[in-house]
Short mmCIF file of C-alpha atoms in Angstrom, two decimals:
data_model
loop_
_atom_site.label_atom_id
_atom_site.label_comp_id
_atom_site.label_asym_id
_atom_site.label_seq_id
_atom_site.Cartn_x
_atom_site.Cartn_y
_atom_site.Cartn_z
CA MET A 221 11.45 -18.67 -22.58
CA ILE A 222 13.98 -19.15 -25.38
CA GLY A 223 12.76 -16.03 -27.11
CA LEU A 224 12.99 -14.08 -23.86
CA VAL A 225 16.57 -15.19 -23.28
CA LEU A 226 17.69 -14.27 -26.78
CA THR A 227 16.13 -10.83 -26.75
CA GLY A 228 17.30 -10.29 -23.19
CA CYS A 229 20.93 -10.70 -24.21
CA GLY A 230 20.73 -8.17 -27.02
CA GLU A 231 20.70 -4.40 -26.97
CA SER A 232 17.42 -2.54 -27.23
CA LYS A 233 16.11 -1.20 -30.46
CA SER A 234 16.43 2.53 -30.51
CA THR A 235 13.16 4.40 -30.49
CA SER A 236 12.64 8.02 -29.64
CA ARG A 237 11.95 8.84 -26.01
CA PRO A 238 11.21 12.21 -24.44
CA LYS A 239 14.50 13.99 -23.86
CA ASN A 240 13.82 15.22 -20.34
CA LYS A 241 11.86 12.29 -18.99
CA ILE A 242 12.84 8.85 -17.77
CA THR A 243 10.73 5.91 -16.65
CA TRP A 244 12.01 4.09 -13.59
CA MET A 245 10.95 0.70 -12.28
CA GLN A 246 10.01 0.19 -8.64
CA SER A 247 9.57 -3.27 -7.15
CA SER A 248 6.93 -2.25 -4.59
CA GLU A 249 4.28 0.35 -3.91
CA LEU A 250 4.85 3.76 -2.38
CA SER A 251 3.75 3.53 1.24
CA SER A 252 3.72 7.02 2.76
CA MET A 253 4.89 10.58 2.23
CA ASP A 254 4.38 11.59 5.84
CA ILE A 255 7.89 12.51 6.99
CA SER A 256 7.07 11.66 10.61
CA LYS A 257 5.50 8.28 9.86
CA MET A 258 7.25 6.80 6.82
CA THR A 259 9.35 3.68 7.47
CA ASP A 260 10.40 2.10 4.16
CA MET A 261 13.07 2.70 1.55
CA ILE A 262 10.74 3.55 -1.36
CA SER A 263 9.01 6.25 0.68
CA ASP A 264 12.38 7.48 1.94
CA THR A 265 13.83 7.68 -1.57
CA THR A 266 10.76 9.47 -2.93
CA LEU A 267 10.90 11.98 -0.09
CA ASN A 268 14.59 12.57 -0.84
CA GLY A 269 13.65 13.42 -4.42
CA SER A 270 10.80 15.72 -3.51
CA ASN A 271 12.06 17.34 -0.32
CA GLU A 272 15.30 18.49 1.23
CA GLY A 273 16.85 18.77 4.68
CA LEU A 274 19.58 20.92 6.16
CA LEU A 275 22.31 19.02 4.32
CA ARG A 276 22.24 16.75 1.27
CA MET A 277 24.09 13.48 0.69
CA VAL A 278 26.06 12.95 -2.52
CA LYS A 279 28.27 10.15 -3.79
CA GLY A 280 31.17 9.06 -1.63
CA ASN A 281 29.32 9.74 1.63
CA LYS A 282 29.91 13.45 1.16
CA LEU A 283 27.57 16.12 2.45
CA ILE A 284 26.78 19.35 0.64
CA PRO A 285 24.63 22.32 1.67
CA GLY A 286 20.87 21.84 1.41
CA VAL A 287 18.44 24.22 3.04
CA ALA A 288 21.35 25.14 5.33
CA LYS A 289 23.96 27.12 3.44
CA SER A 290 26.44 26.65 6.30
CA TYR A 291 26.72 25.22 9.81
CA HIS A 292 28.97 25.36 12.86
CA VAL A 293 29.65 22.86 15.67
CA SER A 294 30.82 23.96 19.11
CA LYS A 295 34.11 22.59 20.44
CA ASP A 296 32.36 20.29 22.90
CA GLY A 297 30.17 18.90 20.09
CA LEU A 298 26.96 19.78 21.94
CA THR A 299 25.69 22.78 19.96
CA TRP A 300 25.07 22.77 16.21
CA THR A 301 24.13 26.04 14.51
CA PHE A 302 22.66 25.91 11.00
CA ASN A 303 22.36 29.03 8.86
CA LEU A 304 19.51 28.67 6.38
CA ARG A 305 19.26 30.04 2.87
CA ARG A 306 16.09 31.65 1.52
CA SER A 307 14.01 28.88 -0.02
CA GLU A 308 10.36 28.09 -0.69
CA TRP A 309 7.79 25.34 -0.45
CA SER A 310 6.06 24.30 -3.67
CA ASN A 311 3.06 26.46 -2.68
CA GLY A 312 5.24 29.57 -2.56
CA THR A 313 5.50 29.98 1.22
CA PRO A 314 8.98 30.31 2.73
CA VAL A 315 10.85 27.41 4.33
CA THR A 316 12.00 28.59 7.75
CA ALA A 317 13.86 27.32 10.79
CA LYS A 318 10.47 26.99 12.48
CA ASP A 319 9.53 24.31 9.94
CA PHE A 320 12.40 22.17 11.16
CA VAL A 321 11.54 22.70 14.81
CA TYR A 322 7.89 21.83 14.17
CA SER A 323 8.77 18.75 12.11
CA TRP A 324 11.08 17.30 14.74
CA GLN A 325 8.63 18.03 17.55
CA ARG A 326 5.84 16.35 15.58
CA THR A 327 7.90 13.23 14.96
CA ILE A 328 8.80 12.65 18.61
CA THR A 329 5.37 13.53 20.04
CA PRO A 330 3.97 10.23 21.41
CA ARG A 331 0.62 10.50 19.61
CA THR A 332 2.39 10.65 16.24
CA ALA A 333 3.97 7.24 16.91
CA GLY A 334 6.87 8.04 14.60
CA GLU A 335 9.07 4.97 14.29
CA PHE A 336 12.17 7.12 13.69
CA ALA A 337 11.61 9.06 16.93
CA TYR A 338 14.58 7.30 18.52
CA THR A 339 16.98 8.96 16.05
CA PHE A 340 16.35 12.27 17.86
CA ASP A 341 17.42 10.87 21.24
CA HIS A 342 20.64 12.88 21.40
CA ILE A 343 18.74 16.17 21.16
CA LYS A 344 18.06 17.76 24.54
CA ASN A 345 14.77 16.56 26.11
CA ALA A 346 13.85 14.37 23.11
CA LYS A 347 13.63 11.16 25.16
CA ALA A 348 11.45 12.75 27.82
CA ILE A 349 9.14 14.23 25.19
CA ASN A 350 8.80 10.93 23.37
CA ALA A 351 8.02 9.24 26.67
CA GLY A 352 5.21 11.74 27.30
CA LYS A 353 6.97 13.29 30.28
CA MET A 354 7.65 16.71 28.78
CA ALA A 355 6.01 19.10 26.32
CA PRO A 356 7.28 19.05 22.70
CA SER A 357 8.08 22.76 22.99
CA LYS A 358 10.94 21.82 25.34
CA LEU A 359 12.90 20.10 22.55
CA GLY A 360 16.47 21.37 22.28
CA ALA A 361 15.97 22.71 18.77
CA VAL A 362 15.35 26.44 18.60
CA ALA A 363 14.53 28.72 15.69
CA LYS A 364 16.36 32.03 15.93
CA GLY A 365 14.31 34.05 13.50
CA ASN A 366 13.51 32.44 10.17
CA ASP A 367 17.05 31.77 9.03
CA GLN A 368 18.92 30.15 11.91
CA LEU A 369 18.38 26.82 13.66
CA ILE A 370 20.24 26.02 16.88
CA VAL A 371 20.32 22.42 18.10
CA HIS A 372 21.45 21.43 21.59
CA LEU A 373 22.59 17.83 22.11
CA THR A 374 22.85 16.06 25.46
CA LYS A 375 26.03 14.28 24.35
CA PRO A 376 28.30 14.46 21.30
CA GLN A 377 27.13 12.61 18.19
CA SER A 378 29.74 12.55 15.45
CA TYR A 379 27.27 11.35 12.82
CA PHE A 380 24.60 13.98 13.56
CA LYS A 381 25.58 15.72 10.32
CA TYR A 382 24.45 12.61 8.43
CA LEU A 383 21.20 12.39 10.36
CA VAL A 384 20.10 15.88 9.31
CA SER A 385 20.45 14.84 5.67
CA GLN A 386 17.88 12.05 6.15
CA ALA A 387 14.17 12.29 5.37
CA TYR A 388 13.02 11.98 8.97
CA PHE A 389 14.89 15.22 9.76
CA PHE A 390 13.31 17.14 6.85
CA PRO A 391 11.19 20.23 7.55
CA GLN A 392 7.39 20.14 7.64
CA SER A 393 4.99 23.04 7.29
CA GLN A 394 2.64 23.22 10.27
CA ALA A 395 0.11 25.03 8.09
CA ALA A 396 0.17 22.20 5.54
CA VAL A 397 -0.19 19.49 8.19
CA LYS A 398 -3.17 21.36 9.64
CA LYS A 399 -4.71 21.97 6.20
CA PHE A 400 -4.55 18.36 5.00
CA GLY A 401 -5.34 16.81 8.36
CA THR A 402 -5.52 13.01 8.40
CA LYS A 403 -4.86 12.95 4.64
CA TYR A 404 -1.46 14.59 5.03
CA GLY A 405 1.19 12.57 3.19
CA THR A 406 -1.30 9.95 1.96
CA THR A 407 -1.55 11.21 -1.64
CA SER A 408 0.60 13.47 -3.82
CA GLN A 409 -1.96 16.28 -3.56
CA ASP A 410 -2.04 16.18 0.22
CA MET A 411 1.55 17.33 0.62
CA ILE A 412 3.83 20.23 -0.24
CA TYR A 413 7.47 19.97 -1.31
CA ASN A 414 10.74 21.87 -1.00
CA GLY A 415 13.07 19.60 -2.99
CA PRO A 416 14.24 19.20 -6.61
CA PHE A 417 10.95 17.56 -7.67
CA LYS A 418 7.27 17.47 -6.73
CA LEU A 419 5.32 14.24 -6.43
CA THR A 420 2.33 13.89 -8.78
CA GLY A 421 -0.13 11.20 -9.76
CA TRP A 422 -0.05 9.18 -6.51
CA THR A 423 -3.47 8.36 -5.07
CA GLY A 424 -2.10 6.39 -2.13
CA THR A 425 -2.85 2.99 -3.64
CA ASN A 426 -1.83 3.07 -7.32
CA ASP A 427 1.24 1.53 -8.96
CA THR A 428 2.38 4.60 -10.90
CA TRP A 429 3.48 8.07 -9.83
CA SER A 430 5.89 10.76 -10.99
CA LEU A 431 8.40 13.25 -9.74
CA VAL A 432 8.20 16.45 -11.80
CA LYS A 433 10.64 19.34 -11.65
CA ASN A 434 9.91 21.78 -8.84
CA ASN A 435 10.39 25.28 -10.23
CA ARG A 436 10.34 26.75 -6.73
CA TYR A 437 13.37 24.71 -5.63
CA TRP A 438 16.25 27.02 -4.70
CA HIS A 439 18.71 25.13 -6.95
CA LYS A 440 16.27 24.38 -9.79
CA ASP A 441 18.74 25.45 -12.49
CA ALA A 442 20.90 22.42 -11.68
CA VAL A 443 18.00 19.98 -12.16
CA LYS A 444 17.96 18.77 -15.77
CA LEU A 445 15.09 16.27 -15.82
CA ASP A 446 11.50 17.41 -16.17
CA GLN A 447 10.02 14.13 -14.97
CA VAL A 448 10.87 10.76 -13.45
CA LYS A 449 7.94 8.41 -13.95
CA PHE A 450 7.74 5.38 -11.66
CA GLN A 451 6.12 2.09 -12.52
CA VAL A 452 5.74 -0.82 -10.09
CA GLU A 453 6.56 -4.12 -11.79
CA LYS A 454 6.76 -7.38 -9.83
CA ASP A 455 6.85 -9.95 -12.63
CA PRO A 456 10.38 -10.50 -14.04
CA SER A 457 9.15 -11.34 -17.54
CA THR A 458 7.08 -8.17 -17.69
CA VAL A 459 10.10 -6.14 -16.57
CA ILE A 460 12.20 -7.43 -19.47
CA ASN A 461 9.43 -6.87 -21.99
CA GLN A 462 8.85 -3.34 -20.73
CA TYR A 463 12.55 -2.54 -20.86
CA GLN A 464 13.01 -4.01 -24.34
CA SER A 465 10.05 -2.05 -25.69
CA ASN A 466 11.42 1.18 -24.17
CA LYS A 467 8.56 1.51 -21.71
CA LEU A 468 11.16 1.40 -18.93
CA ASP A 469 14.46 3.28 -19.03
CA VAL A 470 15.74 1.82 -15.77
CA ALA A 471 14.83 -1.64 -14.50
CA VAL A 472 15.95 -4.16 -11.89
CA LEU A 473 16.66 -7.74 -12.94
CA SER A 474 15.82 -10.88 -11.04
CA GLY A 475 17.49 -14.27 -10.72
CA GLN A 476 18.84 -15.80 -13.93
CA GLN A 477 18.16 -12.59 -15.86
CA VAL A 478 21.38 -11.20 -14.40
CA GLN A 479 23.40 -13.91 -16.13
CA GLN A 480 21.61 -13.24 -19.40
CA TYR A 481 22.80 -9.62 -19.31
CA ARG A 482 26.25 -10.23 -17.82
CA HIS A 483 28.04 -9.04 -20.98
CA SER A 484 25.82 -5.99 -21.53
CA LYS A 485 27.13 -2.50 -20.84
CA GLN A 486 23.63 -1.64 -19.69
CA LEU A 487 23.96 -3.85 -16.60
CA HIS A 488 25.11 -2.22 -13.36
CA ILE A 489 25.47 -4.24 -10.16
CA ARG A 490 24.87 -1.81 -7.29
CA LYS A 491 26.13 -3.14 -3.97
CA ASN A 492 24.07 -1.59 -1.22
CA ALA A 493 23.92 -1.64 2.56
CA GLN A 494 20.57 -3.41 2.68
CA MET A 495 20.58 -6.44 4.94
CA TRP A 496 17.87 -9.09 4.77
CA PHE A 497 17.13 -11.15 7.86
CA MET A 498 14.39 -13.17 9.50
CA GLU A 499 12.64 -12.00 12.65
CA MET A 500 10.88 -14.38 15.01
CA ASN A 501 8.06 -12.98 17.13
CA GLN A 502 9.40 -13.60 20.62
CA LYS A 503 6.64 -11.55 22.27
CA LYS A 504 3.80 -13.47 20.65
CA HIS A 505 5.42 -16.91 20.82
CA PRO A 506 7.49 -17.89 23.90
CA PHE A 507 8.77 -20.78 21.77
CA PHE A 508 11.09 -18.37 19.95
CA ARG A 509 12.58 -17.10 23.20
CA ASN A 510 14.49 -20.36 23.41
CA ARG A 511 18.07 -19.72 22.28
CA ASN A 512 18.58 -23.27 21.03
CA ILE A 513 15.51 -22.96 18.81
CA ARG A 514 16.77 -19.71 17.30
CA LYS A 515 20.25 -21.11 16.72
CA ALA A 516 18.81 -24.27 15.13
CA ILE A 517 16.79 -22.16 12.72
CA SER A 518 19.82 -20.09 11.72
CA LEU A 519 22.13 -23.07 11.27
CA SER A 520 19.54 -24.76 9.04
CA ILE A 521 19.91 -22.17 6.28
CA ASN A 522 22.57 -22.52 3.59
CA ARG A 523 23.21 -18.87 2.77
CA LYS A 524 25.71 -19.55 -0.01
CA GLN A 525 23.22 -21.72 -1.85
CA PHE A 526 20.52 -19.16 -1.18
CA THR A 527 22.41 -16.26 -2.78
CA LYS A 528 24.05 -18.19 -5.64
CA LYS A 529 21.26 -20.55 -6.69
CA VAL A 530 18.07 -18.80 -5.63
CA LEU A 531 18.68 -15.04 -5.73
CA GLN A 532 21.43 -15.05 -8.41
CA ASP A 533 21.54 -11.25 -8.42
CA GLY A 534 24.91 -10.42 -6.88
CA SER A 535 23.70 -10.58 -3.28
CA THR A 536 26.15 -12.10 -0.78
CA PRO A 537 25.72 -14.10 2.45
CA SER A 538 25.55 -12.01 5.62
CA LYS A 539 28.45 -11.91 8.01
CA GLY A 540 26.19 -10.41 10.63
CA PHE A 541 23.57 -7.71 11.08
CA VAL A 542 25.75 -4.75 10.02
CA ALA A 543 26.48 -4.51 6.29
CA LEU A 544 29.94 -4.42 4.79
CA GLY A 545 30.81 -0.81 4.04
CA LEU A 546 29.06 0.75 7.04
CA GLY A 547 32.15 1.26 9.13
CA ARG A 548 35.93 1.07 8.89
CA ARG A 549 38.61 1.79 11.50
CA HIS A 550 42.37 1.45 11.08
CA GLY A 551 41.79 -0.30 7.77
CA LYS A 552 39.42 -2.91 9.22
CA GLU A 553 35.81 -3.35 8.19
CA PHE A 554 33.37 -3.45 11.09
CA ALA A 555 31.52 -6.41 9.58
CA ASP A 556 34.78 -8.38 9.42
CA GLU A 557 35.87 -7.51 12.94
CA ALA A 558 32.47 -8.39 14.46
CA TYR A 559 32.07 -11.55 12.36
CA VAL A 560 30.91 -14.64 14.28
CA LYS A 561 31.29 -17.33 11.64
CA ALA A 562 29.54 -20.07 13.63
CA ALA A 563 26.38 -17.96 13.84
CA VAL A 564 25.84 -17.77 10.07
CA THR A 565 27.31 -21.07 8.87
CA ASN A 566 25.08 -23.88 7.66
CA ASN A 567 25.40 -26.95 9.90
CA ALA A 568 22.43 -29.30 9.48
CA LYS A 569 23.66 -31.87 12.01
CA LYS A 570 24.16 -29.35 14.79
CA ALA A 571 20.90 -27.63 13.88
CA LYS A 572 18.93 -30.83 14.45
CA GLN A 573 20.69 -31.43 17.77
CA LEU A 574 19.86 -27.94 19.01
CA TRP A 575 16.32 -28.24 17.67
CA ALA A 576 15.72 -31.47 19.59
CA LYS A 577 17.12 -29.86 22.73
CA GLY A 578 14.95 -26.80 22.25
CA LEU A 579 11.80 -28.84 21.67
CA LYS A 580 12.41 -30.70 24.91
CA GLN A 581 13.01 -27.47 26.82
CA THR A 582 9.80 -25.92 25.49
CA GLY A 583 7.73 -29.07 25.91
CA LYS A 584 6.92 -29.32 22.21
CA GLN A 585 6.98 -32.25 19.80
CA SER A 586 6.02 -30.28 16.71
CA VAL A 587 5.17 -26.70 15.80
CA THR A 588 3.52 -24.86 12.92
CA PHE A 589 4.24 -21.24 12.09
CA THR A 590 3.67 -18.89 9.16
CA LEU A 591 6.47 -17.01 7.42
CA LEU A 592 5.53 -13.57 6.04
CA ALA A 593 7.30 -12.18 2.98
CA ASP A 594 6.75 -9.62 0.22
CA ASP A 595 4.76 -10.61 -2.86
CA THR A 596 7.64 -9.65 -5.17
CA ASP A 597 9.42 -12.27 -7.26
CA SER A 598 12.46 -12.31 -4.97
CA GLY A 599 10.18 -12.29 -1.92
CA LYS A 600 8.35 -15.37 -3.13
CA ARG A 601 11.51 -17.25 -4.06
CA SER A 602 13.16 -16.31 -0.78
CA ALA A 603 10.21 -17.48 1.31
CA GLU A 604 10.00 -20.77 -0.60
CA TYR A 605 13.69 -21.45 -0.04
CA ILE A 606 13.61 -20.61 3.67
CA GLN A 607 10.51 -22.78 4.02
CA SER A 608 12.29 -25.73 2.39
CA GLU A 609 15.32 -25.31 4.67
CA LEU A 610 13.38 -25.00 7.92
CA THR A 611 11.08 -27.94 7.27
CA LYS A 612 14.17 -30.17 7.36
CA LEU A 613 14.00 -29.74 11.13
CA PRO A 614 11.88 -32.62 12.50
CA GLY A 615 8.36 -31.55 13.46
CA PHE A 616 8.66 -28.03 12.01
CA LYS A 617 5.87 -27.08 9.60
CA VAL A 618 6.24 -23.71 7.92
CA ASN A 619 3.46 -22.03 5.94
CA VAL A 620 4.21 -19.07 3.66
CA GLU A 621 2.15 -15.93 3.22
CA ASN A 622 3.23 -13.40 0.59
CA LEU A 623 1.77 -9.93 1.03
CA PRO A 624 2.02 -6.55 -0.70
CA PHE A 625 4.99 -4.61 0.62
CA LYS A 626 2.88 -2.00 2.41
CA THR A 627 0.79 -4.69 4.13
CA ARG A 628 3.86 -6.65 5.17
CA LEU A 629 5.37 -3.51 6.71
CA THR A 630 2.21 -2.80 8.70
CA ARG A 631 1.92 -6.38 9.91
CA SER A 632 5.59 -6.39 10.94
CA SER A 633 5.44 -3.15 12.91
CA ASN A 634 2.21 -4.22 14.61
CA GLY A 635 3.64 -7.59 15.65
CA GLN A 636 1.12 -9.49 13.53
CA PHE A 637 3.41 -12.30 12.44
CA ASP A 638 5.08 -15.51 13.54
CA MET A 639 8.19 -15.15 11.40
CA VAL A 640 8.88 -12.48 8.81
CA LEU A 641 11.53 -11.72 6.18
CA SER A 642 12.61 -8.16 6.91
CA SER A 643 15.25 -5.79 5.60
CA TRP A 644 17.12 -2.75 6.80
CA THR A 645 19.24 -0.32 4.83
CA GLY A 646 21.69 1.79 6.79
CA ASP A 647 20.92 5.50 6.88
CA TYR A 648 24.46 6.75 7.42
CA PRO A 649 28.01 5.31 7.22
CA ASP A 650 28.31 4.14 10.83
CA PRO A 651 27.49 0.72 12.40
CA MET A 652 25.10 2.39 14.84
CA THR A 653 22.63 2.94 11.99
CA SER A 654 21.84 -0.77 12.25
CA LEU A 655 22.84 -1.71 15.79
CA SER A 656 20.49 0.81 17.42
CA ASN A 657 17.53 -1.02 15.87
CA MET A 658 18.03 -4.10 18.01
CA THR A 659 17.86 -2.49 21.44
CA SER A 660 14.94 -3.64 23.55
CA HIS A 661 13.22 -0.23 23.27
CA SER A 662 13.61 0.24 19.50
CA SER A 663 10.40 0.37 17.46
CA TYR A 664 12.24 -1.45 14.65
CA ASN A 665 12.90 -4.47 16.84
CA ASN A 666 9.77 -6.19 15.53
CA GLY A 667 10.61 -9.58 17.00
CA LYS A 668 11.08 -8.04 20.47
CA TRP A 669 14.40 -9.76 21.19
CA THR A 670 15.86 -8.41 24.43
CA ASN A 671 19.35 -8.66 25.88
CA ARG A 672 20.58 -6.50 28.77
CA GLN A 673 24.24 -6.78 27.80
CA TYR A 674 23.44 -5.62 24.28
CA ASP A 675 21.43 -2.66 25.56
CA ARG A 676 24.25 -1.69 27.93
CA LEU A 677 26.91 -1.81 25.21
CA ILE A 678 24.85 0.34 22.84
CA ALA A 679 24.14 2.82 25.66
CA GLU A 680 27.86 3.08 26.40
CA ALA A 681 28.74 3.58 22.73
CA GLU A 682 26.16 6.35 22.50
CA GLY A 683 26.93 7.84 25.92
CA GLU A 684 30.11 7.76 27.96
CA ASP A 685 32.22 6.46 25.04
CA ALA A 686 30.74 8.72 22.36
CA ASN A 687 33.88 10.88 22.27
CA LYS A 688 36.27 7.93 22.58
CA PRO A 689 36.50 6.51 19.04
CA GLN A 690 38.39 3.30 19.91
CA GLN A 691 36.25 2.42 22.94
CA ARG A 692 33.07 3.25 21.06
CA TRP A 693 34.19 0.95 18.24
CA GLN A 694 34.83 -1.90 20.66
CA ASP A 695 31.45 -1.38 22.32
CA MET A 696 29.78 -1.81 18.95
CA VAL A 697 31.88 -4.84 17.99
CA LYS A 698 30.98 -6.54 21.27
CA ALA A 699 27.31 -5.69 20.80
CA GLU A 700 27.23 -7.21 17.32
CA LYS A 701 28.82 -10.38 18.67
CA VAL A 702 26.25 -10.58 21.48
CA LEU A 703 23.47 -10.32 18.89
CA ALA A 704 25.12 -12.97 16.70
CA ASN A 705 25.80 -15.47 19.49
CA ASP A 706 22.29 -15.11 20.85
CA GLU A 707 20.74 -15.26 17.35
CA GLY A 708 18.44 -12.36 18.17
CA ILE A 709 17.57 -12.32 14.46
CA VAL A 710 18.62 -14.67 11.65
CA PRO A 711 20.91 -12.78 9.23
CA LEU A 712 20.47 -13.91 5.62
CA TYR A 713 22.17 -11.77 2.98
CA GLN A 714 23.46 -8.36 1.92
CA ALA A 715 21.51 -7.28 -1.12
CA ALA A 716 22.69 -6.07 -4.49
CA VAL A 717 20.70 -4.20 -7.11
CA PRO A 718 21.28 -5.60 -10.64
CA GLN A 719 20.07 -2.63 -12.64
CA LEU A 720 19.63 -2.08 -16.35
CA VAL A 721 20.08 1.51 -17.52
CA LYS A 722 19.42 2.69 -21.06
CA PRO A 723 22.41 4.15 -22.95
CA GLY A 724 22.65 7.91 -22.66
CA ILE A 725 21.17 8.19 -19.18
CA LYS A 726 23.84 9.77 -17.01
CA GLY A 727 24.24 11.20 -13.53
CA ILE A 728 22.37 8.56 -11.52
CA GLN A 729 23.55 8.81 -7.94
CA PHE A 730 23.42 5.55 -6.01
CA PHE A 731 24.10 5.36 -2.29
CA PRO A 732 24.80 2.06 -0.50
CA GLU A 733 23.00 3.65 2.45
CA SER A 734 19.68 5.47 2.58
CA PRO A 735 18.27 7.24 0.57
CA GLU A 736 19.75 4.92 -2.11
CA TRP A 737 18.89 7.09 -5.15
CA ASP A 738 19.11 10.75 -6.08
CA TRP A 739 17.70 11.94 -9.43
CA SER A 740 18.58 15.62 -9.08
CA GLN A 741 21.71 15.25 -11.24
CA VAL A 742 20.33 12.83 -13.85
CA TYR A 743 20.35 13.86 -17.51
CA LYS A 744 20.14 12.37 -20.98
CA SER A 745 23.09 12.75 -23.29
CA GLU A 746 22.65 13.13 -27.04
#
């Protein structure tokens, strides 16, 4: 350990590395490349590197042209017209407006079971199609020839421009989906690409894969890297050794390693919009439907100690479900305005009182549940800490099960858990990117918490108040407070990414929101 600390504090020995290639650490496996079915950040980020939508996100929450070279919005905000440039898939076939129409129809078709289907709700007939009440061909997205896409919304949506930059709004080739069949998006070979890079070397289960420059990309001349190689590393000691021996150019630190590198110019603390929280399966276990039980669980957790002593990576205690930085109005942060301090403050005495009351109401004297978490280093440490905090409640036995990321995701979405440590990273700079997930009909509401007042407030913010900025803001603030006071989930912390980057690697684009990373502008300086 002493040797590790000493070498960790120093700068790396310089050895030659390929000029146009970098090796990037990932903490978990790649789950899916199916645009309609992917759900996690690693898949989302990889899709953003290998594919492209109508618009493209860059630093500062700015949008630049992607496949669409220009677009126009009608005065009433209900019709969006996108004019497409001539571009190609990696197999040489043209990318057309029909590819967008097909992709969106595929995602919201019930049999696809796309978990992001709800993000299309503002498009005409999308809800009815997703409910199986209307044919997909009735979707309010129409291809006018190959080069123009016209989208009809049922109500204004100011952040629609951000949605079309996200992976779930990317185009898909119907011919490719038909060709690859059930294998589509499950390996790098069973997919075609229209972005800066192409995915190679991914079998669907391995821990290494690469993004290689796509010479058919319309803006290929701006892409400087030939390859980004990804390596999954879960052991902190291995990460340091790999970085020090130049087998990793970019790596993420864990725990005390951050302090070891605090004076190094290679350390970058990236504050993102990823919120970690605990979900309780209220559908499977009526016990968790008791509000006093949920509040007792939340009040049992010391979030300051958790972030400072356990995580030690720059993460900060949650103020609520919506991350800091996802919304600001009249100089006020949404997370600050919707803050319910009592809902996220450690209070062991009150927690035990509420717990005793909840046990009596549910007719229980003791309970045993299992907490699911990722098998990463931070996942293991987080689960152990939460376990130690919750078992302070009399009669509460908590078992821990750490699973591979992909398995944990599947178990979560299928409701195969008692309690689970989950995360969500906002897709666009608006509180609704998180708040919409907790409605009773959302596929991302894994714990199946329901609250009619919450649903009504979100419906108003997305409907009658959509064009009334101040009222919409208040609807969302009230909704967040309803969620906090009812402890629908247990907010834990807002994550940070303590990243080591080798000298000379420039142009990394980091987004607090999804897709988090963009490698299209990365280069190596001399």
